[in-house]
XYZ file of C-alpha atoms in Angstrom:
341
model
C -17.273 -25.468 10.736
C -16.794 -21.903 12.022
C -18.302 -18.873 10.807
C -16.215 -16.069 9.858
C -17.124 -12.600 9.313
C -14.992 -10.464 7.816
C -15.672 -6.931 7.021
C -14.017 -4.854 4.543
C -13.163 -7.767 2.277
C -12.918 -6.055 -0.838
C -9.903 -4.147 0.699
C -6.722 -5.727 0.583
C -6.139 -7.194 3.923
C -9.683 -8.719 3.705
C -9.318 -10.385 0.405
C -6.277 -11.868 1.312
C -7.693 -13.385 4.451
C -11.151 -14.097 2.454
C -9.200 -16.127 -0.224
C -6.999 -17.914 2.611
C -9.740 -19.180 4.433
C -11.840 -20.089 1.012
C -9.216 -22.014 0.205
C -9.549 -25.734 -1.231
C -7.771 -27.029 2.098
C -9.708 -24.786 4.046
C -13.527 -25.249 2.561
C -14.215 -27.702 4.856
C -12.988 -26.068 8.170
C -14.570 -22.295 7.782
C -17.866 -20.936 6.649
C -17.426 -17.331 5.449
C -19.060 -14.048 4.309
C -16.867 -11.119 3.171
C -18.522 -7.871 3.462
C -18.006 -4.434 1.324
C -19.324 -1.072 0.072
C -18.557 0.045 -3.116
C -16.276 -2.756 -4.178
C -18.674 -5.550 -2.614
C -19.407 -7.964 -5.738
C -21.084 -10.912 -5.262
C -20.264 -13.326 -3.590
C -19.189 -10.327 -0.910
C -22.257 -8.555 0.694
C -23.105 -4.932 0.843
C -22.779 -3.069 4.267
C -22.719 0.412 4.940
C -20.878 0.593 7.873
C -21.615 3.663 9.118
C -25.700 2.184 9.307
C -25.649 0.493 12.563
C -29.040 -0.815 11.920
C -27.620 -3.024 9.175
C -24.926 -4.083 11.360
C -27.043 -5.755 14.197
C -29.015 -7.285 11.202
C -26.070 -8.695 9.621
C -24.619 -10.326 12.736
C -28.081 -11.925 13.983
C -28.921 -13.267 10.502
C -25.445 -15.072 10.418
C -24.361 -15.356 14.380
C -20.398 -15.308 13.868
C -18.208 -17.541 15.435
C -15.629 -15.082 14.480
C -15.385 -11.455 13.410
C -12.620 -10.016 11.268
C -12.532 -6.502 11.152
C -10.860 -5.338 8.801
C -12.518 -2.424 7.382
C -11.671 1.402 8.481
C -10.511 4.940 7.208
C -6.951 4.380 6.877
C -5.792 7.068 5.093
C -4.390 9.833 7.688
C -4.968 12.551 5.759
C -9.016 12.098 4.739
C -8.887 11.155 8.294
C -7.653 14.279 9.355
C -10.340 15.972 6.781
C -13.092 14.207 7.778
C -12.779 13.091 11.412
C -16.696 12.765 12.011
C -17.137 9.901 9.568
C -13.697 8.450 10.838
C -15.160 8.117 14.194
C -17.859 6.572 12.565
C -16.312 4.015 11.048
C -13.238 3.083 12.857
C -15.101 3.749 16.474
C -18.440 3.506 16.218
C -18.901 0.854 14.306
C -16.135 -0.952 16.144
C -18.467 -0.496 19.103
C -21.096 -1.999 17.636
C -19.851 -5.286 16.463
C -18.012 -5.924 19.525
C -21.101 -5.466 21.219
C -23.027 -7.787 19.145
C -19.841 -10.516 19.663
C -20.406 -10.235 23.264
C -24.561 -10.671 23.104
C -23.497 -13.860 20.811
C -21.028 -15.073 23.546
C -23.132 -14.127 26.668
C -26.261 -16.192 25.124
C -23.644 -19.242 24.862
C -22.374 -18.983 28.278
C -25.817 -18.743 29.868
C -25.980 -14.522 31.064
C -29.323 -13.904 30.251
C -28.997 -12.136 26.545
C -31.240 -13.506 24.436
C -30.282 -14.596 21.050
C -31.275 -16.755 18.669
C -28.435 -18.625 18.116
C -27.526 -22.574 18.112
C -26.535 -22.617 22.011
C -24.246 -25.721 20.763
C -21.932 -24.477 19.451
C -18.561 -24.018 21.456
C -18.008 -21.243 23.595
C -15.491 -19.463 20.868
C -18.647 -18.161 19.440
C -17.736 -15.480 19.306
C -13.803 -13.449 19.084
C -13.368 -9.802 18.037
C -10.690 -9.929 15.767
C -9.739 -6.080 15.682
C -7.342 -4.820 12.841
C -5.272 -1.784 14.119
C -1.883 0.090 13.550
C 1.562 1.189 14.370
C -0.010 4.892 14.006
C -1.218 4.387 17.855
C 2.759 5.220 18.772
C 4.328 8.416 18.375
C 7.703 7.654 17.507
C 8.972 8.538 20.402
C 7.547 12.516 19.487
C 5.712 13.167 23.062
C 6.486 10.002 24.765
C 10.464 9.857 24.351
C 9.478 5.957 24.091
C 11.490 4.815 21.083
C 10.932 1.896 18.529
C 10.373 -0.574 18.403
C 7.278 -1.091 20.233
C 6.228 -4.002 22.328
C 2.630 -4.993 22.443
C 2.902 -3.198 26.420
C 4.451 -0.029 24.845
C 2.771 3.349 25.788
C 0.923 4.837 23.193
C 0.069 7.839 22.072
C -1.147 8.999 18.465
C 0.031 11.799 16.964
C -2.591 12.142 14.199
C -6.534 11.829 14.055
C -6.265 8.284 12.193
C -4.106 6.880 15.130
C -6.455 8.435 17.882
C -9.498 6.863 16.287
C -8.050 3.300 15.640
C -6.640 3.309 19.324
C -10.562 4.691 20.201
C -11.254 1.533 18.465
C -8.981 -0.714 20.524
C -10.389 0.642 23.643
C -14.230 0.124 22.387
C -12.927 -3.717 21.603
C -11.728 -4.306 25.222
C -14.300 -2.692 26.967
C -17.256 -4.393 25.133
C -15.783 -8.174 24.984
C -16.229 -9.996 28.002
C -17.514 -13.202 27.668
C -16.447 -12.705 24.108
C -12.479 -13.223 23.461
C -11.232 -10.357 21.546
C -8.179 -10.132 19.888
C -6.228 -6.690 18.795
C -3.701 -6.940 15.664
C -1.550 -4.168 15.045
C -0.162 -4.166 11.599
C 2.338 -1.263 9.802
C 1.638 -0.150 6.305
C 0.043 -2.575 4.302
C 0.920 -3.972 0.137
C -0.840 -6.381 -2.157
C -0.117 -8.350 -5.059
C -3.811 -8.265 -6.592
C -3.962 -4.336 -6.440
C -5.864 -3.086 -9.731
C -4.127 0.466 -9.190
C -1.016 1.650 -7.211
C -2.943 3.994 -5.024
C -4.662 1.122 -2.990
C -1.518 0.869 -1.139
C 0.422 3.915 0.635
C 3.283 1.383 -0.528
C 2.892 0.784 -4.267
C 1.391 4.169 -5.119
C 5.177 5.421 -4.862
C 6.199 3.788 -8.051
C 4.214 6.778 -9.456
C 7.542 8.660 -8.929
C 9.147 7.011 -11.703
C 6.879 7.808 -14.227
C 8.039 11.000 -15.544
C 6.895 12.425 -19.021
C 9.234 11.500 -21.896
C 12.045 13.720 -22.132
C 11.257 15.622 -18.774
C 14.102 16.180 -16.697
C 11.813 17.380 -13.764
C 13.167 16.243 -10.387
C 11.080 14.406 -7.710
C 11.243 14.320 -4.309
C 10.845 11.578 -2.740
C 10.451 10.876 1.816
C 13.601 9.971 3.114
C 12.491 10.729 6.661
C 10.257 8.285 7.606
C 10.644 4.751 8.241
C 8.453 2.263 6.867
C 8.057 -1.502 7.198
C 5.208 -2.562 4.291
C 4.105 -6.425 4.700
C 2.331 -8.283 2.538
C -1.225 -8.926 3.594
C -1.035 -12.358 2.607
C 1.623 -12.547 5.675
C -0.718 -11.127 7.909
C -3.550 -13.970 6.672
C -1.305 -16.467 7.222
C -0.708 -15.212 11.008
C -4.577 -14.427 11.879
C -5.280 -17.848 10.495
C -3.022 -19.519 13.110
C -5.048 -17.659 15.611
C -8.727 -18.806 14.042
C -7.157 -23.039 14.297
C -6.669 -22.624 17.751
C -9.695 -20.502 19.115
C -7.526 -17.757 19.895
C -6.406 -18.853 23.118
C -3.400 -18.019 23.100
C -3.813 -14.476 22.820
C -7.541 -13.948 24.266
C -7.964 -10.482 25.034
C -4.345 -9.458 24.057
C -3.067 -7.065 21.520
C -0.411 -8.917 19.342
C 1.771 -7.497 16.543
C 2.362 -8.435 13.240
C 4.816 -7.047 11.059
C 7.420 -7.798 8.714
C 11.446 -6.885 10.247
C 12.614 -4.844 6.905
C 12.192 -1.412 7.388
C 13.165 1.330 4.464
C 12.092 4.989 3.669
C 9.853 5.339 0.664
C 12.838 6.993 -1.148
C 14.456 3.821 -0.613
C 11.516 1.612 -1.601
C 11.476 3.801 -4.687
C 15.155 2.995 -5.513
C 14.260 -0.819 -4.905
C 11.091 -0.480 -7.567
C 12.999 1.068 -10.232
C 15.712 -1.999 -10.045
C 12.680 -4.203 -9.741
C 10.569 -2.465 -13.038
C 14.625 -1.640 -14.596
C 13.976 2.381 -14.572
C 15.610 5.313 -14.155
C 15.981 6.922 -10.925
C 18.306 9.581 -11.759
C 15.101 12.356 -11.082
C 14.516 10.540 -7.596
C 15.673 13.036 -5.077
C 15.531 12.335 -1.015
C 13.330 14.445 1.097
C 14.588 14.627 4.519
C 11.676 16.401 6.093
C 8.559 15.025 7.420
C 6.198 14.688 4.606
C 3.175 17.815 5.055
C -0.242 16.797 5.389
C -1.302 15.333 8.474
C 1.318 14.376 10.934
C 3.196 11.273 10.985
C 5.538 9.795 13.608
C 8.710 8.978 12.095
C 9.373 5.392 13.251
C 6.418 3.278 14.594
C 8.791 -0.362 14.272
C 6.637 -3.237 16.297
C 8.148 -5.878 17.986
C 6.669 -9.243 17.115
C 8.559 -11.285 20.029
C 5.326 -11.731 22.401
C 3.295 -12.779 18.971
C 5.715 -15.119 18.659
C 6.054 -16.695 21.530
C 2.600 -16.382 22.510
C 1.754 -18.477 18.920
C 4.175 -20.779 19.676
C 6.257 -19.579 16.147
C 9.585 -18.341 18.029
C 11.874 -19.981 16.539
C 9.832 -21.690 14.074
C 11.363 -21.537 10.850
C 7.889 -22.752 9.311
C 6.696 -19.294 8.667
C 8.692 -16.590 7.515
C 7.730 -13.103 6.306
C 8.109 -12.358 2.318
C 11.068 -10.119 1.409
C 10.399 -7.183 0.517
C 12.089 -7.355 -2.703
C 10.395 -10.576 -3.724
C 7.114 -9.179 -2.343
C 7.865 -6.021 -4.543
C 8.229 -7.860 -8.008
C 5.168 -9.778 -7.251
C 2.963 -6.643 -6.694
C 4.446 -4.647 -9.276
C 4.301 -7.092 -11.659
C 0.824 -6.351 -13.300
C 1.945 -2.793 -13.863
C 5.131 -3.734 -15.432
C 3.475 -2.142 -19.099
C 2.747 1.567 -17.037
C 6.257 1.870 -17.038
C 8.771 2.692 -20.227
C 11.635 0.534 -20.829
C 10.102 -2.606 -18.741
């Protein structure tokens, strides 16, 4: 049975991948523990992130097979705000657990790091799964490199939330050695299972059809930037491929995952109000970037070398959720929010 670790499980992306692998077909092939702040309810456990200390204790109590890390400051505008604790978090304590992968895997394989560990387990004990982003391209803003992006793509962030996840990418690499590691890059995430729009940069824009009753107060809405939101349960799906086969395939590669429908949030704001049936007659498009912290305006990834490094090219067994259907599912517990629904 492997051990998974999976930090920030009370996000969306770690639920997901928490209920996935908790799964009646699955309760016999992984042993997990979710971890969380100030969402972590039993049966998730309490980690500060930013208190290394905790961290080594964590990973020496339960000795990983696999770590899933989810957690980070996504947001790039508290990012921006805050860019001490953002190191923190999405750097520093990257650092940290890819370290303590690699002591875990260096004990296996014999190097002299002591551990106290049971040496019989495999040597995939341990992989650095390492959750990043599209915001590690520019849009083609400095580099003239346009979408979409290839795993080999040159990067180059254009705000402090892409420069500290791709800071995290570089702390994975350089600290896994006898450890596999494993670098997902993923666009803007959506859930069906959100308690409030806001969790996700995608659903929180069904705020712009709720206007007060009888207002005719217009609302602008992006029309500049493109956006490709996938369903986290998508991404599960994908990083649980990569757990049933060791991660072999894609040992110390980046990999992207990302569903192919792309749309501005204006757009995805037209799509909501056919999905909730509401007026968007106030909905106006904004075609300049949005203020606040920068943003490139297309960071499309190419999922080809995922693909065919999975073995899935061509393989009509798993397909991404259409946005549409994805939509109505998500949206669906907020259906009484909205008038005329």
């Amino acid at each position: 049975m492997k051990r998974i670790l999976i930090t920030g499980a009370s996000g969306m992306l770690g639920r997901s991948i928490l209920k996935l692998l908790t799964s009646p077909v699955n309760q016999t092939k992984y042993e997990c523990k979710g971890t969380g702040l100030s969402r972590a309810h039993p049966p998730l456990v309490q980690l500060d992130l930013l208190d290394m200390v905790a961290i080594e204790k964590l990973m020496r109590e339960f000795e990983p097979n696999f770590i899933i890390h989810c957690a980070a400051e996504r947001r790039p505008d508290i990012a921006a705000q805050n860019q001490s604790r953002t190191i923190a978090l999405n750097v520093t304590s990257t650092k940290i657990l890819a370290e303590e992968c690699e002591r875990i895997a260096s004990a296996i394989q014999g190097t002299g790091l002591g551990t106290d560990l049971d040496t019989s387990m495999n040597s995939s004990a341990c992989t650095m799964i390492y959750i990043s982003t599209d915001y590690v391209f520019d849009g083609g803003i400095h580099t003239g490199v346009q979408p979409p992006y290839s795993p080999l793509s040159k990067t180059h962030p254009v705000n402090d939330y892409g420069l500290s996840k791709l800071a995290g990418e570089k702390v994975v690499r350089e600290g896994c050695h006898n450890a596999k590691s494993v670098i997902i890059r993923v666009p803007v995430l959506y859930a069906t299972d959100c308690d409030e729009l806001e969790e996700s940069a995608s659903l929180t824009v069904a705020n712009a059809l709720k206007t007060q009753e009888g207002g005719s107060m217009k609302v602008k809405v992006d029309d500049w930037s493109m956006r490709f939101p996938t369903l986290v349960d998508d991404v599960a799906a994908v990083l649980q491929i990569i757990l049933d086969t060791d991660a072999d395939a894609v040992q110390h590669r980046c990999v992207h995952v990302s569903s192919p429908e792309g749309c501005t949030k204006y757009h995805l704001v037209k799509l909501m109000g056919e999905i909730l049936n509401q007026d968007t007659s106030h909905v106006e498009a904004d075609g300049e970037p949005p203020v606040g912290a920068v943003r490139p305006k297309d960071t499309q990834l190419d999922c080809t070398a995922t693909w065919e490094d999975l073995g899935l090219l061509g393989d009509t067994s798993f397909k991404f959720t259409p946005l549409r259907d994805g939509m109505a599912q998500a949206l669906e517990r907020f259906k009484g929010t909205f008038t005329n629904v």
